XYZ file of C-alpha atoms in Angstrom:
499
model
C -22.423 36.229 11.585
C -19.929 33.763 11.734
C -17.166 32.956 9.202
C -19.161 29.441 8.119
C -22.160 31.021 7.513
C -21.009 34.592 5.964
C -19.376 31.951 3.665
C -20.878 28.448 2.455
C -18.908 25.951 1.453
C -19.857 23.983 -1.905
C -17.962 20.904 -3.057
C -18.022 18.283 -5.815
C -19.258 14.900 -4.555
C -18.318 11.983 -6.325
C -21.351 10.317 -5.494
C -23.794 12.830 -7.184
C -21.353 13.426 -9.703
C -22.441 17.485 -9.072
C -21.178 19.756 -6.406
C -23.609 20.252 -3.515
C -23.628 22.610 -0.330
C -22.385 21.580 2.273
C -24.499 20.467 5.510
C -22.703 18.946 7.863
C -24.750 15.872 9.684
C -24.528 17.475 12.832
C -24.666 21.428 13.249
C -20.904 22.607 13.433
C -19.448 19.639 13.595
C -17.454 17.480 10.471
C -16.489 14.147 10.699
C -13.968 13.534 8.038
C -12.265 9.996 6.963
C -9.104 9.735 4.530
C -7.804 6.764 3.485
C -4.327 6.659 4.640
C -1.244 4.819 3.149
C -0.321 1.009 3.113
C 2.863 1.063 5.165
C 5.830 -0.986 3.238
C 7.016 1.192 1.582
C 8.377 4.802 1.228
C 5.536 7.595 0.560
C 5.613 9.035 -2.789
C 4.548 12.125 -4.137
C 0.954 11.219 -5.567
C 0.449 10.023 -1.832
C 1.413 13.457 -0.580
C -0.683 15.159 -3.101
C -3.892 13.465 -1.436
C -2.883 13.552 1.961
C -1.855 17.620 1.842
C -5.139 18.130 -0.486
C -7.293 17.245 2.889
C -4.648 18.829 5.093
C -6.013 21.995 3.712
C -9.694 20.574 4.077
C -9.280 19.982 7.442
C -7.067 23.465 7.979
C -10.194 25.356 6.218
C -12.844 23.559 7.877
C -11.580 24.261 11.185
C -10.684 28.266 9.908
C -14.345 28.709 9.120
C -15.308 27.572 12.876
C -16.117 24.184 12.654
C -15.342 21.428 14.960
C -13.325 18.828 13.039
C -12.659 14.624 14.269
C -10.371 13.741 11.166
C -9.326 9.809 11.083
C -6.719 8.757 8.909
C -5.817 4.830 8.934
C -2.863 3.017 8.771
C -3.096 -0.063 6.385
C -0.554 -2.880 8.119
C -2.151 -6.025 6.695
C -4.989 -7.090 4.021
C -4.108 -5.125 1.056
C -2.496 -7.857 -1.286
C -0.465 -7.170 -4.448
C -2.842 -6.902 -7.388
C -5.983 -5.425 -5.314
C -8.026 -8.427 -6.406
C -7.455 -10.780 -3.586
C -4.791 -12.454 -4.592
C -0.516 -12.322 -4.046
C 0.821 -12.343 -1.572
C 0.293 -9.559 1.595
C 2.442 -6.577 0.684
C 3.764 -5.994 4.233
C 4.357 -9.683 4.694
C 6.382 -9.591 1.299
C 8.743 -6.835 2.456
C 8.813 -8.894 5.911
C 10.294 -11.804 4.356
C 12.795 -10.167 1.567
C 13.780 -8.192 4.302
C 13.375 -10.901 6.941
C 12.037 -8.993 9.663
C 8.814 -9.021 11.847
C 6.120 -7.443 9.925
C 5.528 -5.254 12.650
C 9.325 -3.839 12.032
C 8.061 -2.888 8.489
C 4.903 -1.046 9.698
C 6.889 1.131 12.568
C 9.650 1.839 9.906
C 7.247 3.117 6.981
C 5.100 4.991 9.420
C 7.746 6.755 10.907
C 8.740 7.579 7.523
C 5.438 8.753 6.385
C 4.971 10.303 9.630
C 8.199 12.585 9.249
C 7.679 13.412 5.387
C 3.730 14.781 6.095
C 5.721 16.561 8.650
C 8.347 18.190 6.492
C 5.357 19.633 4.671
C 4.075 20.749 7.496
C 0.715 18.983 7.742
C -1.260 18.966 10.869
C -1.421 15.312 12.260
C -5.261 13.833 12.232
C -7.555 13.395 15.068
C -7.250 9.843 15.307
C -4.807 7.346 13.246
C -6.624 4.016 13.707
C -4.324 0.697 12.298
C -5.909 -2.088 11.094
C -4.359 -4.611 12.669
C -5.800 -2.820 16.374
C -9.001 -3.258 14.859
C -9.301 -7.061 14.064
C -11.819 -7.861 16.208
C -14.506 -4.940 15.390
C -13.850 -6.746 11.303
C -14.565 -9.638 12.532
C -17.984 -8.873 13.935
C -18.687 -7.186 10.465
C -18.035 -10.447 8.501
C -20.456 -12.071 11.146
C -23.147 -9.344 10.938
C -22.644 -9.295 6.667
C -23.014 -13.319 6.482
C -25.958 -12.802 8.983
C -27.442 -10.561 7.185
C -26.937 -12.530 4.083
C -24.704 -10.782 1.981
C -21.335 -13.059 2.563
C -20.825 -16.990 2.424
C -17.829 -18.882 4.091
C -15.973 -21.116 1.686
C -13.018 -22.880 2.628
C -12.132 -20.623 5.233
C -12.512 -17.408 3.175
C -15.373 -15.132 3.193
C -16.751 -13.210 0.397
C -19.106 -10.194 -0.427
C -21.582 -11.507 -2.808
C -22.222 -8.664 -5.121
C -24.854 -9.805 -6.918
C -27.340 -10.397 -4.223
C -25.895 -6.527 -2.812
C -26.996 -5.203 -6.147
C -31.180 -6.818 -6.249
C -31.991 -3.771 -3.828
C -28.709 -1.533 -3.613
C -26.719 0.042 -6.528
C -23.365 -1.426 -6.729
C -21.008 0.136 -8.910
C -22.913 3.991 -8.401
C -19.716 5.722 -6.599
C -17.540 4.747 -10.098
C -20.416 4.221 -12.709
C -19.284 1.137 -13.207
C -22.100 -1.371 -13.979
C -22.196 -4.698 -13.016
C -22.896 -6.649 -15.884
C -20.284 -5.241 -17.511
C -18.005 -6.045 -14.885
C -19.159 -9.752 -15.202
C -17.569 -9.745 -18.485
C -14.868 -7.882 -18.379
C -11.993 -8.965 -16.161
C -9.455 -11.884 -16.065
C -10.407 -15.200 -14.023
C -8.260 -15.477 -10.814
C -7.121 -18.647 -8.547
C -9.482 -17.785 -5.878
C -12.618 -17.251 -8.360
C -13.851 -21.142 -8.613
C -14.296 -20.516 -4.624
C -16.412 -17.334 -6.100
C -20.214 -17.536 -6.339
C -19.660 -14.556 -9.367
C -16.459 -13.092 -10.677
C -16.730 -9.432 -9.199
C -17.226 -10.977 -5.059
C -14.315 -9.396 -3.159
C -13.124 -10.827 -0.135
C -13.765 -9.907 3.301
C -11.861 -12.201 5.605
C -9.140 -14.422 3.725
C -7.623 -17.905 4.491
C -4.141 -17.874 5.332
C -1.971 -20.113 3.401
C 0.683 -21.822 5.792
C 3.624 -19.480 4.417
C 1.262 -16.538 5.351
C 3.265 -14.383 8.167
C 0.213 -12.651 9.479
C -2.762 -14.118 10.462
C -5.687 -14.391 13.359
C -7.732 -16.916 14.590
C -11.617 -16.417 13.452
C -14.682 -18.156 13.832
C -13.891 -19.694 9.669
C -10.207 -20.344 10.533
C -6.404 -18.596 10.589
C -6.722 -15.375 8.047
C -6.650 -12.091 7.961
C -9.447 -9.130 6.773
C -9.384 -7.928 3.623
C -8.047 -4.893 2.378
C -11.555 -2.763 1.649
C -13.071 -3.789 5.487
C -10.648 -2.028 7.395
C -11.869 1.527 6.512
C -15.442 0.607 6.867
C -15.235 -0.549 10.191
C -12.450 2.070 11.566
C -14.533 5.223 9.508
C -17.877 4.087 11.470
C -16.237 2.984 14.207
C -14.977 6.616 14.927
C -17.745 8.776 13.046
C -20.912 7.095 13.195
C -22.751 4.811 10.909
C -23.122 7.703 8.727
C -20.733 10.975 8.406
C -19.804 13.787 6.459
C -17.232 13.355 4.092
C -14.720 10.841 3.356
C -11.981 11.213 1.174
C -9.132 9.626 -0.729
C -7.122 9.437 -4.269
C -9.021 8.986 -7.636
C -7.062 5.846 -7.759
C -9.134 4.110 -4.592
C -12.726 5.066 -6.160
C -13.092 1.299 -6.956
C -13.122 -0.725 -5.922
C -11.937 0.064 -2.878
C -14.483 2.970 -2.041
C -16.845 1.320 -4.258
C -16.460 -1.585 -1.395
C -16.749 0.466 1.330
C -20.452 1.338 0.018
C -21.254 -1.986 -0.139
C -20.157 -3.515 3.026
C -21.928 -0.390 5.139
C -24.777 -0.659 3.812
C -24.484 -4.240 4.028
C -24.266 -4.025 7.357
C -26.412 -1.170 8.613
C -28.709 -0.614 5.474
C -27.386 3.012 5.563
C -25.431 5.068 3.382
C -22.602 5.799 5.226
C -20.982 9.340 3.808
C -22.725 12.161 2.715
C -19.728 13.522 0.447
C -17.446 11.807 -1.127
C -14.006 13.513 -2.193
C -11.164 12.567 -4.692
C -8.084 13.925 -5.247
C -6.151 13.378 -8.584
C -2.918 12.208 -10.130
C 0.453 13.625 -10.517
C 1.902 14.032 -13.578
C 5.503 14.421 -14.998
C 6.342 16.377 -17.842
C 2.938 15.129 -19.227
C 3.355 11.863 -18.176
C 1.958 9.577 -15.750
C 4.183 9.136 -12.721
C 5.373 5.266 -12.262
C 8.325 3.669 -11.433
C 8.596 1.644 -14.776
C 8.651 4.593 -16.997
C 11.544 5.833 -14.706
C 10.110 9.124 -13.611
C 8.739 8.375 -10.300
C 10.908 10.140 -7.165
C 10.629 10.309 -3.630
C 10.493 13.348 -1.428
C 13.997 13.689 -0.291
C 15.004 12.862 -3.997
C 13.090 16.197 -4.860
C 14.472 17.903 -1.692
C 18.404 16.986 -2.589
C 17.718 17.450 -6.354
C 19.101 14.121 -6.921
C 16.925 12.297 -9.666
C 18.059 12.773 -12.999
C 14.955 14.685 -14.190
C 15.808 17.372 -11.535
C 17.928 20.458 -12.473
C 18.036 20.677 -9.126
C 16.779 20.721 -5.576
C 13.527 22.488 -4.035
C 12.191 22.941 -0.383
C 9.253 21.119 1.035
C 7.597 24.710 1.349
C 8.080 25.285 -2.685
C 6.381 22.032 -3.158
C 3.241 22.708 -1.086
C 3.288 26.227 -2.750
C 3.535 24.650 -5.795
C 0.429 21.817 -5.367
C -1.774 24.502 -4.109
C -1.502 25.986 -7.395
C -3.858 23.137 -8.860
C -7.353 22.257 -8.134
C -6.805 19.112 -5.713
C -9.137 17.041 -8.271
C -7.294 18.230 -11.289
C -3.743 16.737 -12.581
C -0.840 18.274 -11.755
C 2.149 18.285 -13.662
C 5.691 18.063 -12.356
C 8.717 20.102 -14.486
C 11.254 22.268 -13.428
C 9.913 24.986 -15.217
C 7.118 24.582 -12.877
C 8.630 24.387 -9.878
C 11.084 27.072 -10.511
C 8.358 29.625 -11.150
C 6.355 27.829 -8.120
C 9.449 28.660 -6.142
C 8.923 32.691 -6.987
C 5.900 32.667 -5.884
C 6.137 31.349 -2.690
C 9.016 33.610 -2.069
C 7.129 37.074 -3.174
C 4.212 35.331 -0.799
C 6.243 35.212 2.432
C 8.360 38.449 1.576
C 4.404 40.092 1.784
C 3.796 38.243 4.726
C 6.673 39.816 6.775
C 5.713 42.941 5.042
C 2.533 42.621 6.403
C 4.115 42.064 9.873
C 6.048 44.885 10.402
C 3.243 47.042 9.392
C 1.857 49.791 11.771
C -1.892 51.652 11.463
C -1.842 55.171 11.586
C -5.076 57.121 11.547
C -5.877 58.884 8.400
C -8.455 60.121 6.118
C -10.216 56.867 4.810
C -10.506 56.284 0.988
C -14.179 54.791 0.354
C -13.282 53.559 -2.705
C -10.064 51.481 -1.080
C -12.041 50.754 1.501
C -14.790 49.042 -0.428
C -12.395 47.095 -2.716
C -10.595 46.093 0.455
C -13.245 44.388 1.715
C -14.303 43.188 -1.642
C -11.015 41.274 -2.228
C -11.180 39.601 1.819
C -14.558 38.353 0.565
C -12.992 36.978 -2.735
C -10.592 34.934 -0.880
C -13.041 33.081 1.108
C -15.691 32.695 -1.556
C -13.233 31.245 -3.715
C -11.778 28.963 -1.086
C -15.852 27.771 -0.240
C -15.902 26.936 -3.939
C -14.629 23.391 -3.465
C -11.596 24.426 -1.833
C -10.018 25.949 -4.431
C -6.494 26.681 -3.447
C -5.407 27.865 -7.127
C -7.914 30.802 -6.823
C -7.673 31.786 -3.487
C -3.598 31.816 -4.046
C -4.251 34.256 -6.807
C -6.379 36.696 -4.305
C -3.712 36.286 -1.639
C -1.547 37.826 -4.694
C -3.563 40.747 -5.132
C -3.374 41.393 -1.232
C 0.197 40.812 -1.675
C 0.238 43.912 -3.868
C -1.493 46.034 -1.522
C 1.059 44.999 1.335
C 4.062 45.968 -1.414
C 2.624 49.325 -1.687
C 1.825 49.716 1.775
C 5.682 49.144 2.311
C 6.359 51.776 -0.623
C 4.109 54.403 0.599
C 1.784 54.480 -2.471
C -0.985 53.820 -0.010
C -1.195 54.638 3.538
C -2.903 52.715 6.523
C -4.804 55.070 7.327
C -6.766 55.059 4.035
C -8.245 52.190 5.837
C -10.623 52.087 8.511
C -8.733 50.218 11.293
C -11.202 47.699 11.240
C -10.791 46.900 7.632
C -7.201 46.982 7.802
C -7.211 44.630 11.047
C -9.231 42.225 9.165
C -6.747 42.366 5.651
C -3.772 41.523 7.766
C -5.664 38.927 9.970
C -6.958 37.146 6.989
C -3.680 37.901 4.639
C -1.482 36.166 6.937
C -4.182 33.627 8.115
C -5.039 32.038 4.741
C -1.433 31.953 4.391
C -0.184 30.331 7.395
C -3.077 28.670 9.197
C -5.616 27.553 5.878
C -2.603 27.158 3.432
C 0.005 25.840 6.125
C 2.672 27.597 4.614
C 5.489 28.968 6.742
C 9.125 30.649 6.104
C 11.256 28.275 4.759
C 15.146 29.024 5.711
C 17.861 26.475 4.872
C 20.779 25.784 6.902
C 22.767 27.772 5.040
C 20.683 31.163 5.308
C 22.005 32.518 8.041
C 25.596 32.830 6.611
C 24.167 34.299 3.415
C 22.376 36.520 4.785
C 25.641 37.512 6.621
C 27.453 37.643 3.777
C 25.034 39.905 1.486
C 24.586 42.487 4.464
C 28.455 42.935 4.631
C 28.321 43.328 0.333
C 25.764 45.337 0.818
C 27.615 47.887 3.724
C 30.511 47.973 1.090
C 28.739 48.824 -1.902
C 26.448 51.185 0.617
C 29.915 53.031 1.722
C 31.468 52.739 -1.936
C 28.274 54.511 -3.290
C 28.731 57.864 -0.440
C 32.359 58.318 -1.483
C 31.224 57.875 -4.917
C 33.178 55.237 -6.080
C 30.573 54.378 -8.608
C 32.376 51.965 -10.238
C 33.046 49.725 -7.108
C 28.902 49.919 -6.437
C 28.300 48.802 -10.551
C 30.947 45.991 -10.176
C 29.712 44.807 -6.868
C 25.808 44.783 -8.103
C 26.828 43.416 -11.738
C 28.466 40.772 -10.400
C 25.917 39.240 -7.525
C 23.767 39.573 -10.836
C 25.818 37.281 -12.671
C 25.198 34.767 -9.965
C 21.393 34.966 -9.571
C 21.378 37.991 -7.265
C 19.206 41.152 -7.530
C 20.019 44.277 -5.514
C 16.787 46.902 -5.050
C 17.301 49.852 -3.566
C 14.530 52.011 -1.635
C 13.639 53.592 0.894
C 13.982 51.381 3.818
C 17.434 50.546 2.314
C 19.039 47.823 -0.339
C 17.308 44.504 -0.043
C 18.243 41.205 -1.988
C 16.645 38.348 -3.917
C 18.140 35.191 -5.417
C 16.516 34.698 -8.835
């Protein structure tokens, strides 16, 4: 039996508001769409959040045996400051404060984006689509939407009209939002009077004459707007319909809410099966933003150097530390967290080389081992085909850790496994680990000399201890204590940790 059917995957759709199995559209194969970043800017945290939360979809996905095409966009153009059609493009903003070609500020934030995802060692996607290579394929959609009656031209902009959507289709059912509510709620805009009804969003916009980027169309110079790029690139590369598509609690509307509309606008079919959301970052209990002061970037929480940072932690600690949470739960930031996130990741990967250096020998098999053996490799993927849940199947991988520690001790030997059972604890030990998890050994530049260092302490205190010289081997231990050094002895030796 294979791996994805020994172990069903069930998730919680946002659509049904329930978690569902999951069936894949077609048999072994998952077309996944994320909705990727808008490129002026430098990546934040609560953007890495999302983007490793599906990096360990897709890892998973693929684990279990399943042929994955993920797309992940690039926004370059359309997605205006407020959200609501109107200010100015944000690309085209940084453009001109920074006065540069637009296109300068999209390869500049992309490499950036590209290089942090990498420092956190997420796999790249299938596909990357941009909008701006896919102008063409959103202009046909604004043709087919005003064709099929769902968009009107006015002065050289093009809306969704919502209202008419909503006589025969449910707008509003990905959020719960309703629309009459939505009527009335709101602030009026500039662009509304051109509005047959407040809640229209824009599809293709009119570009004023200071507007940097802009295309000729069949209504005029403009540009798309911000929620038609992912429906045309997601159907364009998965079908009219596909499996799951997935983003940041943030984009549920109206941006996905959008999305909805204009497919089924367009085709008259729902176009994803599941829908996925990952949630918000916290810090020290507080919403992350940049007015409240207690927003950093990546290398700020690499170098340590924001003021609500003791200090600095690797990009491996981090991804430990994420994985610790539900993806569509908060997470909080503190360094209390990440301190004791930091631990863990560092008695994970110290069981990981255990588990590498180990050796079966043939023995007289335990059935009672044996059974919880198994028992626990089944708890690992169960709990990971429960929505992905990375906090759970972290806290299995803990419990294997265990069993590697006392492997290493000799409380247990190998052989007290069958050596197919014990093939199939390291495979899936390390495996989860490295390959579903994506974490790896994280060595600064500095840990070579260290570790130089510590195994010439440790030959002295070694050689102090066999003349017996007792007092040298106390001072020597007592004092790499004082610094945040342990010293263990056993029976492979003296081994260190920094606390």
């Amino acid at each position: 039996m294979s791996l994805k059917d020994k172990y069903p995957i069930t998730l919680y759709n946002t659509l049904s508001k329930k978690k569902e199995k999951f069936e894949p559209i077609h048999e072994d194969h998952v077309g996944m769409y994320v909705c990727g970043p808008t490129v002026y800017s430098d990546v934040h945290l609560g953007n890495v959040r999302t983007f490793m939360s599906f990096d360990v979809i897709y890892r998973y996905l693929q684990y279990l045996g399943y042929k994955v095409r993920y797309v992940r966009n690039i926004t370059d153009v359309g997605h205006l400051e407020n959200d609501a059609d109107e200010g100015e493009d944000k690309i085209a903003k940084k453009a001109r404060l920074e006065q540069l070609e637009p296109m300068e500020i999209v390869q500049h934030y992309t490499n950036g984006f590209h290089d942090v995802l990498k420092q956190f060692n997420l796999l790249p996607p299938s596909i990357e689509p941009s909008a701006t290579g896919h102008i063409m394929e959103q202009i046909e959609m604004v043709q087919d939407l005003i064709k099929n009656g769902l968009a009107y031209e006015v002065n050289g902009s093009v809306y969704f009209d919502v209202t008419k959507y909503n006589k025969d289709h449910k707008y509003g059912k990905l959020s719960g939002r309703n629309i009459e509510e939505m009527m009335e709620s709101g602030r009026m805009l500039d662009s509304q009077d051109e509005k047959r009804n407040k809640i229209d969003f824009a599809v293709w916009k009119k570009a004023s004459p200071a507007h940097i980027m802009r295309w000729n169309s069949p209504w005029g110079e403009g540009f798309p707007g911000w929620h038609l790029e992912c429906t045309v690139m997601s159907t364009k590369y998965l079908g009219e319909t596909f499996d799951i598509h997935g983003g940041g609690m943030d984009l549920v509307f109206p941006h996905h809410e959008c999305e909805i509309a204009q497919s089924v606008g367009t085709t008259g079919k729902e176009p994803v099966k599941y829908w996925l959301h990952s949630n918000m970052l916290t810090v020290n209990g507080q919403k992350m933003s940049k007015s409240l002061g207690n927003s950093f970037l990546p290398h700020e929480l690499f170098a340590g150097t924001h003021k609500l940072l003791e200090r600095g932690y690797g990009p491996m600690v981090v991804r430990f530390f994420m994985l610790q949470s539900h993806y569509s739960s908060t997470l909080d930031f503190s360094n209390d967290a990440l301190t004791a996130a930091e631990k863990g990741y560092k008695r994970l990967m110290e069981g990981y080389k255990i588990a590498n250096g180990l050796e079966y020998a043939e023995g007289t098999v335990d059935g009672e081992l044996e059974t919880n053996v198994k028992a626990t490799i089944d708890s690992l993927f169960d709990n990971m085909s429960q929505d992905f849940n990375t906090a759970k199947a972290l806290a299995v991988l803990f419990e294997m850790t265990t069993t590697m520690n006392n492997f290493k001790a000799g409380n247990i030997k190998t052989g007290q496994l069958s050596k197919e059972t014990f093939d199939s604890l390291i495979k899936y030990y390390q495996g989860f680990i490295t390959e579903v998890l994506g974490l790896k050994e994280e060595k600064g530049e500095d840990n070579q000399l260290v570790d130089g260092v510590m195994d010439l302490l440790i030959k002295l205190r070694n050689d102090a201890k066999a003349a017996k010289n007792y007092a040298v081997t106390d001072k020597i231990r007592d004092d790499l204590k004082a610094l945040g050094v342990s010293l263990k002895d056993g029976k492979e030796g003296t081994e260190y940790t920094i606390d």
